[in-house]
Tab-separated table of C-alpha atoms and ligand atoms in Angstrom:
chain	number	residue	atom	x	y	z
A	1	MET	CA	125.713	110.206	95.811
A	2	SER	CA	125.525	106.509	95.844
A	3	LEU	CA	125.822	104.200	98.798
A	4	ASP	CA	127.418	100.836	98.750
A	5	LEU	CA	125.568	98.178	100.585
A	6	LEU	CA	125.846	98.588	104.349
A	7	SER	CA	128.317	101.377	103.978
A	8	ILE	CA	126.520	103.854	106.207
A	9	PRO	CA	128.981	105.232	108.917
A	10	ALA	CA	127.525	103.945	112.339
A	11	GLU	CA	128.171	105.122	115.793
A	12	CYS	CA	126.855	102.255	118.027
A	13	VAL	CA	125.644	102.383	121.492
A	14	THR	CA	127.923	101.136	124.124
A	15	GLN	CA	125.123	99.612	126.082
A	16	SER	CA	121.742	98.517	124.600
A	17	ARG	CA	118.467	99.681	126.447
A	18	ILE	CA	116.687	96.417	125.156
A	19	SER	CA	116.656	94.956	128.834
A	20	GLU	CA	114.045	97.624	129.630
A	21	LEU	CA	111.552	96.205	127.083
A	22	ASP	CA	109.019	93.641	128.455
A	23	TYR	CA	107.978	91.807	125.374
A	24	ASN	CA	104.712	90.835	126.887
A	25	ASN	CA	103.472	94.374	127.672
A	26	ILE	CA	104.452	96.623	125.081
A	27	GLU	CA	102.749	100.102	124.786
A	28	PHE	CA	102.396	101.708	121.068
A	29	GLY	CA	105.114	104.139	120.524
A	30	LYS	CA	106.843	104.539	123.898
A	31	ILE	CA	110.082	102.680	123.857
A	32	PHE	CA	112.598	103.204	121.046
A	33	SER	CA	115.147	100.989	119.816
A	34	ASP	CA	118.871	101.737	120.335
A	35	HIS	CA	119.746	103.500	116.769
A	36	MET	CA	118.384	105.950	114.338
A	37	LEU	CA	119.553	107.039	110.858
A	38	VAL	CA	119.946	110.629	110.210
A	39	ALA	CA	120.371	112.034	106.561
A	40	ASP	CA	120.715	115.976	105.818
A	41	TYR	CA	119.795	117.592	102.430
A	42	LYS	CA	121.646	120.916	102.065
A	43	ASP	CA	123.146	122.780	99.192
A	44	GLY	CA	120.880	120.948	96.634
A	45	ALA	CA	122.358	117.503	97.524
A	46	TRP	CA	121.934	114.749	100.306
A	47	GLN	CA	124.810	114.376	102.518
A	48	THR	CA	126.267	110.962	103.570
A	49	PRO	CA	123.669	109.358	106.131
A	50	GLN	CA	124.897	108.506	109.615
A	51	ILE	CA	123.506	105.931	112.133
A	52	MET	CA	123.883	107.028	115.805
A	53	PRO	CA	122.315	106.230	119.032
A	54	TYR	CA	118.756	107.128	119.355
A	55	GLY	CA	118.559	110.568	121.085
A	56	ASN	CA	117.498	114.180	120.966
A	57	MET	CA	118.113	116.477	118.261
A	58	SER	CA	119.248	120.125	118.601
A	59	LEU	CA	117.143	122.392	116.513
A	60	SER	CA	116.897	126.238	116.043
A	61	PRO	CA	113.803	127.940	117.270
A	62	ALA	CA	113.420	129.097	113.800
A	63	THR	CA	113.410	125.578	112.195
A	64	SER	CA	110.806	126.081	109.284
A	65	ALA	CA	109.109	122.859	109.792
A	66	LEU	CA	107.837	123.915	113.321
A	67	HIS	CA	106.201	126.983	111.908
A	68	TYR	CA	104.815	126.019	108.475
A	69	GLY	CA	104.546	122.303	108.660
A	70	GLN	CA	106.888	120.960	106.053
A	71	SER	CA	106.946	117.648	107.657
A	72	ILE	CA	106.018	114.320	106.485
A	73	PHE	CA	106.289	110.750	107.680
A	74	GLU	CA	105.758	106.963	107.049
A	75	GLY	CA	104.713	104.131	109.002
A	76	MET	CA	105.974	100.555	108.261
A	77	LYS	CA	106.515	97.334	110.204
A	78	ALA	CA	109.229	94.562	110.493
A	79	TYR	CA	108.444	91.012	111.763
A	80	LYS	CA	110.575	88.216	112.964
A	81	ALA	CA	110.531	84.946	110.863
A	82	ALA	CA	110.790	81.538	112.558
A	83	ASN	CA	114.377	81.327	111.407
A	84	GLY	CA	115.216	84.710	113.012
A	85	ASP	CA	115.334	86.746	109.588
A	86	ILE	CA	113.798	90.029	109.578
A	87	LEU	CA	110.788	90.426	107.250
A	88	LEU	CA	109.738	94.055	106.024
A	89	PHE	CA	106.392	94.471	104.610
A	90	ARG	CA	106.114	96.373	101.271
A	91	PRO	CA	109.056	98.841	102.323
A	92	LEU	CA	109.269	100.205	98.625
A	93	ASP	CA	105.569	101.236	98.755
A	94	ASN	CA	106.445	103.274	101.819
A	95	PHE	CA	109.466	104.927	100.052
A	96	ARG	CA	107.442	105.699	96.955
A	97	ARG	CA	104.721	107.274	99.280
A	98	LEU	CA	107.196	109.326	101.070
A	99	ASN	CA	108.247	110.745	97.796
A	100	ILE	CA	104.693	111.434	96.756
A	101	SER	CA	104.204	113.317	100.099
A	102	ALA	CA	107.432	115.073	99.623
A	103	GLU	CA	106.400	116.466	96.163
A	104	ARG	CA	103.008	117.633	97.685
A	105	MET	CA	104.595	119.531	100.501
A	106	CYS	CA	107.431	120.961	98.172
A	107	MET	CA	110.129	119.093	99.837
A	108	ALA	CA	113.280	117.379	98.506
A	109	GLU	CA	113.106	114.074	96.735
A	110	LEU	CA	114.748	111.329	98.815
A	111	PRO	CA	116.782	108.705	96.833
A	112	GLU	CA	115.912	105.008	97.215
A	113	ASP	CA	119.180	103.978	98.465
A	114	ILE	CA	119.260	106.208	101.473
A	115	PHE	CA	115.874	104.847	102.467
A	116	MET	CA	116.505	101.320	101.772
A	117	GLN	CA	120.132	100.771	102.749
A	118	GLY	CA	119.531	103.039	105.681
A	119	LEU	CA	116.534	100.866	106.605
A	120	GLU	CA	118.333	97.629	106.412
A	121	GLN	CA	121.530	98.679	108.032
A	122	LEU	CA	119.660	100.089	110.983
A	123	LEU	CA	117.543	96.773	111.279
A	124	ARG	CA	120.655	94.587	111.216
A	125	LEU	CA	121.867	96.798	114.191
A	126	ASP	CA	118.630	96.693	115.967
A	127	ALA	CA	117.556	93.209	114.952
A	128	ALA	CA	117.135	92.315	118.696
A	129	TRP	CA	114.365	94.996	118.960
A	130	VAL	CA	112.147	92.981	116.425
A	131	PRO	CA	109.635	91.263	118.763
A	132	PRO	CA	109.454	87.558	118.452
A	133	THR	CA	105.929	87.640	120.079
A	134	SER	CA	102.814	87.055	117.924
A	135	GLY	CA	100.711	90.210	117.276
A	136	CYS	CA	103.943	92.394	117.914
A	137	ALA	CA	106.020	94.017	115.354
A	138	LEU	CA	108.885	96.626	115.183
A	139	TYR	CA	107.194	99.719	113.918
A	140	ILE	CA	109.412	101.918	111.913
A	141	ARG	CA	108.957	105.629	111.402
A	142	PRO	CA	110.765	107.171	108.559
A	143	PHE	CA	110.088	110.842	108.476
A	144	MET	CA	111.539	114.164	106.916
A	145	PHE	CA	111.362	117.740	108.090
A	146	ALA	CA	112.303	121.218	106.878
A	147	THR	CA	115.424	122.309	108.523
A	148	ASP	CA	116.018	126.041	107.409
A	149	ASP	CA	116.527	128.601	110.118
A	150	PHE	CA	114.177	130.964	108.667
A	151	ILE	CA	110.762	132.143	109.294
A	152	GLY	CA	109.855	133.695	105.893
A	153	VAL	CA	107.194	131.571	104.212
A	154	ARG	CA	108.949	129.621	101.307
A	155	PRO	CA	109.937	126.142	100.757
A	156	SER	CA	112.990	125.195	102.971
A	157	SER	CA	116.173	124.622	101.146
A	158	SER	CA	117.401	122.015	103.721
A	159	TYR	CA	115.798	119.064	105.190
A	160	ARG	CA	116.437	116.168	107.579
A	161	PHE	CA	115.416	112.632	106.968
A	162	THR	CA	115.505	110.201	109.854
A	163	ILE	CA	114.346	106.582	110.660
A	164	PHE	CA	113.862	105.398	114.138
A	165	SER	CA	111.699	102.423	115.222
A	166	CYS	CA	109.757	101.138	118.301
A	167	PRO	CA	108.523	97.636	119.262
A	168	VAL	CA	104.671	97.719	119.319
A	169	GLY	CA	101.841	95.577	120.153
A	170	ALA	CA	98.140	96.224	118.930
A	171	TYR	CA	97.242	99.732	118.375
A	172	TYR	CA	93.553	99.565	119.449
A	173	GLY	CA	92.991	97.250	122.382
A	174	GLN	CA	89.277	96.333	121.579
A	175	PRO	CA	86.521	96.607	118.494
A	176	LEU	CA	85.876	100.419	118.027
A	177	LYS	CA	83.045	102.498	118.510
A	178	VAL	CA	83.121	105.296	115.752
A	179	ALA	CA	80.985	108.090	114.839
A	180	ILE	CA	80.282	109.678	111.607
A	181	GLU	CA	81.632	113.229	111.408
A	182	PRO	CA	78.948	115.796	110.458
A	183	HIS	CA	80.976	118.933	110.672
A	184	TYR	CA	84.566	118.945	110.581
A	185	VAL	CA	86.661	117.846	107.643
A	186	ARG	CA	89.943	116.028	107.056
A	187	SER	CA	90.791	117.034	103.647
A	188	ALA	CA	89.157	118.434	100.426
A	189	GLU	CA	89.731	117.968	96.717
A	190	GLY	CA	92.743	119.851	96.029
A	191	GLY	CA	94.290	119.804	99.377
A	192	ALA	CA	96.988	117.393	100.874
A	193	GLY	CA	94.696	114.614	102.289
A	194	PHE	CA	96.667	111.970	100.242
A	195	ALA	CA	99.991	113.098	101.632
A	196	LYS	CA	101.273	111.578	104.754
A	197	ALA	CA	101.722	115.053	106.090
A	198	ALA	CA	102.081	115.934	109.860
A	199	GLY	CA	99.508	118.709	109.638
A	200	ASN	CA	96.915	116.279	108.426
A	201	TYR	CA	97.271	114.583	111.568
A	202	GLY	CA	97.323	117.761	113.856
A	203	ALA	CA	94.123	119.175	112.384
A	204	ALA	CA	92.385	116.060	113.103
A	205	LEU	CA	93.160	115.884	116.802
A	206	LEU	CA	90.399	118.252	118.305
A	207	PRO	CA	87.624	116.617	116.137
A	208	ALA	CA	88.769	113.181	117.248
A	209	ARG	CA	88.865	114.423	121.019
A	210	LYS	CA	85.362	115.838	120.797
A	211	MET	CA	84.058	112.512	119.555
A	212	GLN	CA	86.084	110.797	122.315
A	213	GLU	CA	84.273	112.925	124.768
A	214	ARG	CA	81.052	111.650	123.334
A	215	GLY	CA	82.198	108.175	124.045
A	216	TYR	CA	83.445	106.960	120.678
A	217	HIS	CA	87.003	105.947	119.933
A	218	GLN	CA	87.331	107.550	116.512
A	219	LEU	CA	85.380	109.376	114.034
A	220	ILE	CA	84.520	108.517	110.466
A	221	TRP	CA	85.554	111.412	108.105
A	222	THR	CA	82.913	112.481	105.419
A	223	ASP	CA	83.662	114.497	102.216
A	224	ALA	CA	84.261	118.243	102.684
A	225	LYS	CA	81.317	119.514	100.230
A	226	GLU	CA	78.391	117.682	101.605
A	227	HIS	CA	79.312	115.302	104.498
A	228	LYS	CA	77.582	112.752	102.401
A	229	PHE	CA	80.176	110.266	101.366
A	230	ILE	CA	82.574	108.376	103.740
A	231	GLU	CA	86.422	109.048	103.439
A	232	GLU	CA	88.445	107.480	106.281
A	233	SER	CA	88.159	106.728	109.892
A	234	GLY	CA	90.761	108.447	112.261
A	235	THR	CA	94.170	107.321	110.815
A	236	MET	CA	93.046	104.522	108.803
A	237	ASN	CA	91.195	103.766	105.520
A	238	LEU	CA	87.793	102.113	105.913
A	239	MET	CA	85.951	98.941	104.551
A	240	PHE	CA	82.488	97.719	104.636
A	241	VAL	CA	81.110	94.374	103.726
A	242	ILE	CA	77.589	94.886	102.496
A	243	ASP	CA	75.663	91.793	101.145
A	244	GLY	CA	78.751	89.871	100.856
A	245	LYS	CA	80.874	92.358	98.966
A	246	LEU	CA	83.814	94.183	100.254
A	247	ILE	CA	83.443	98.018	99.574
A	248	THR	CA	85.704	100.900	100.209
A	249	PRO	CA	85.800	104.663	99.000
A	250	PRO	CA	88.068	104.980	95.984
A	251	ALA	CA	91.750	106.134	96.437
A	252	SER	CA	91.452	109.774	95.624
A	253	THR	CA	93.329	113.102	96.287
A	254	THR	CA	91.378	113.313	99.607
A	255	ILE	CA	92.306	109.816	100.891
A	256	LEU	CA	95.725	108.309	101.986
A	257	LYS	CA	96.505	105.421	99.796
A	258	GLY	CA	97.032	102.866	102.330
A	259	ILE	CA	99.277	100.077	101.703
A	260	THR	CA	97.256	97.718	104.067
A	261	ARG	CA	94.250	99.058	102.145
A	262	ASP	CA	95.745	97.805	98.941
A	263	SER	CA	97.009	94.588	100.434
A	264	VAL	CA	93.316	93.738	102.062
A	265	LEU	CA	91.798	94.304	98.544
A	266	GLN	CA	94.261	92.252	96.791
A	267	LEU	CA	93.899	89.226	99.208
A	268	ALA	CA	89.957	89.570	99.033
A	269	ARG	CA	90.277	89.434	95.171
A	270	ASP	CA	92.708	86.429	95.530
A	271	PHE	CA	90.069	84.722	97.728
A	272	GLY	CA	87.363	85.434	95.103
A	273	TYR	CA	85.175	87.896	96.874
A	274	THR	CA	83.798	90.752	95.001
A	275	VAL	CA	85.527	94.045	95.686
A	276	GLU	CA	84.069	97.424	94.862
A	277	GLU	CA	86.268	100.478	95.025
A	278	ARG	CA	83.592	103.288	94.654
A	279	LYS	CA	81.994	106.139	96.703
A	280	VAL	CA	80.113	104.968	99.655
A	281	SER	CA	77.365	107.121	100.940
A	282	VAL	CA	76.422	107.656	104.699
A	283	ASP	CA	72.730	106.880	103.461
A	284	GLU	CA	73.913	103.717	101.888
A	285	ILE	CA	75.342	102.454	105.307
A	286	VAL	CA	72.408	103.546	107.146
A	287	GLU	CA	70.033	101.629	104.809
A	288	ALA	CA	72.374	98.513	104.643
A	289	HIS	CA	72.358	98.309	108.292
A	290	LYS	CA	68.564	98.763	108.589
A	291	ALA	CA	67.968	95.930	105.955
A	292	GLY	CA	70.572	93.747	108.008
A	293	LYS	CA	72.989	93.765	105.071
A	294	LEU	CA	75.812	95.506	106.735
A	295	GLN	CA	77.813	92.499	107.893
A	296	GLU	CA	81.290	93.953	108.626
A	297	ALA	CA	83.068	97.240	109.044
A	298	PHE	CA	86.751	97.640	109.849
A	299	GLY	CA	89.620	100.100	109.481
A	300	THR	CA	93.056	99.153	107.788
A	301	GLY	CA	96.497	100.794	108.481
A	302	THR	CA	100.106	99.888	109.318
A	303	ALA	CA	99.765	100.685	113.010
A	304	ALA	CA	96.174	99.290	113.445
A	305	THR	CA	96.383	96.505	110.831
A	306	ILE	CA	92.920	95.369	110.644
A	307	ALA	CA	90.705	97.135	113.424
A	308	GLN	CA	87.255	95.961	113.770
A	309	ILE	CA	84.355	98.215	114.176
A	310	ALA	CA	81.590	97.117	116.586
A	311	THR	CA	79.471	100.234	116.504
A	312	ILE	CA	78.813	103.061	114.130
A	313	HIS	CA	77.041	106.216	115.422
A	314	TYR	CA	75.298	108.575	112.921
A	315	ASN	CA	72.678	111.163	113.497
A	316	GLY	CA	71.637	110.240	117.169
A	317	GLN	CA	71.633	106.458	116.519
A	318	ASP	CA	74.254	103.800	117.367
A	319	MET	CA	74.322	101.076	114.693
A	320	ASP	CA	75.620	97.791	116.319
A	321	LEU	CA	77.214	95.487	113.820
A	322	PRO	CA	77.439	91.573	113.923
A	323	ALA	CA	79.634	89.888	116.244
A	324	ILE	CA	83.578	90.027	115.385
A	325	GLU	CA	83.773	86.230	115.342
A	326	ASN	CA	81.180	85.815	112.585
A	327	ARG	CA	82.846	88.363	110.158
A	328	GLU	CA	84.228	86.150	107.274
A	329	ILE	CA	85.931	88.408	104.979
A	330	SER	CA	87.914	90.589	107.394
A	331	ASN	CA	88.876	87.603	109.735
A	332	ARG	CA	90.119	85.507	106.767
A	333	VAL	CA	92.097	88.372	105.045
A	334	ALA	CA	93.637	89.388	108.407
A	335	THR	CA	94.882	85.810	109.103
A	336	GLU	CA	96.283	85.574	105.618
A	337	LEU	CA	97.929	89.116	105.785
A	338	ASP	CA	99.443	88.169	109.219
A	339	LYS	CA	100.715	84.857	107.903
A	340	ILE	CA	102.234	86.436	104.920
A	341	LYS	CA	104.022	89.284	106.781
A	342	THR	CA	105.564	86.614	109.274
A	343	GLY	CA	106.548	84.222	106.409
A	344	GLN	CA	104.129	81.442	107.345
A	345	ALA	CA	102.200	81.831	103.855
A	346	PRO	CA	103.563	81.939	100.321
A	347	ASP	CA	104.310	85.683	99.406
A	348	LYS	CA	102.635	85.513	95.947
A	349	HIS	CA	102.686	89.285	95.464
A	350	ASN	CA	106.340	89.658	96.443
A	351	TRP	CA	105.456	92.028	99.391
A	352	VAL	CA	108.111	90.560	101.848
A	353	TYR	CA	111.641	92.295	101.900
A	354	ARG	CA	113.631	89.558	103.736
A	355	ILE	CA	116.878	90.669	105.635
A	356	SER	CA	118.674	87.262	106.338
A	357	LEU	CA	120.933	87.842	109.414
B	401	LIG	C1	99.946	104.097	110.553
B	401	LIG	O1	99.315	103.285	110.499
B	401	LIG	O2	101.343	103.778	110.405
B	401	LIG	C2	99.776	105.456	110.769
B	401	LIG	O3	100.076	106.332	110.207
B	401	LIG	C3	98.956	105.734	112.176
B	401	LIG	C4	99.935	106.491	112.886
B	401	LIG	C5	99.625	107.856	112.860
B	401	LIG	C6	99.798	105.884	114.321
């Protein structure tokens, strides 16, 4: 099947809900824009996608995704340019990663035109929902799940791909206190840690809640074998500045290959900073802090963008990090990234996909 540009059949809302939105007070993930895209895969082929009003779906209790977790998603953001155009940040990277996740979870591959044209047509319809406010964006959630009504354990033969969106502000309201996790693991070599699979997030909820009960916002995942090496923090990739160098764990089968992660590393290199993608041990972080060389720590992710870490807890001790305003690399990169995403700085790496209205 191939789609002509903007040819997806659309049933539009008769009355937009946009007046319910207070741009100055947006809570993450609670208010959804007017429309969604739905495409079904069955009998070995993707059917024509449809755009329809955002709303509930009717599912059989036997829907296999609900039982065995063939369910994957992406997160991406759209921004409003000064002239009103919609700017998407690296959408093709999200598309590629969705299919990497689909392959790992033994799901159908999604064609690029359903993703990109679906996205474009949906955003044109819901353009008014892209917040013009600084620090806000339209968060877009593409996802796919298995739809066979069958509770035998086998890959589903039918899937649903959907995109919906919600205007969002900051994901974290303040610099984070995080704690290094000594017991639970997010992912192990050979597992599905690199996939954006729903189950990875579900299995992380209990460990995260336990850390929250101890007074920390999030935890830092460590490797599954020895709990010796740093992996990610919560739903974000993790970066440190030690002695002027930007250091992050290497992309691997246990770590999600973040698009924000990649963008931050690229911008830091462009600025001339030394960037190291290598294993980072917990001991190295503790030693660097003791020696006064741990200058910055932050998480990167689509939702969180760059989330500063104020305190890292390990083994009974809180390590407090330098004041946020003194963090040269993360602040400089965060500002540049924000300018590129909103069309206020040159897009040297062709990251921005512009939808002119
Ligand atoms: C994102 O940054 O888009 C994420 O995947 C985090 C999300 C689970 C809120």
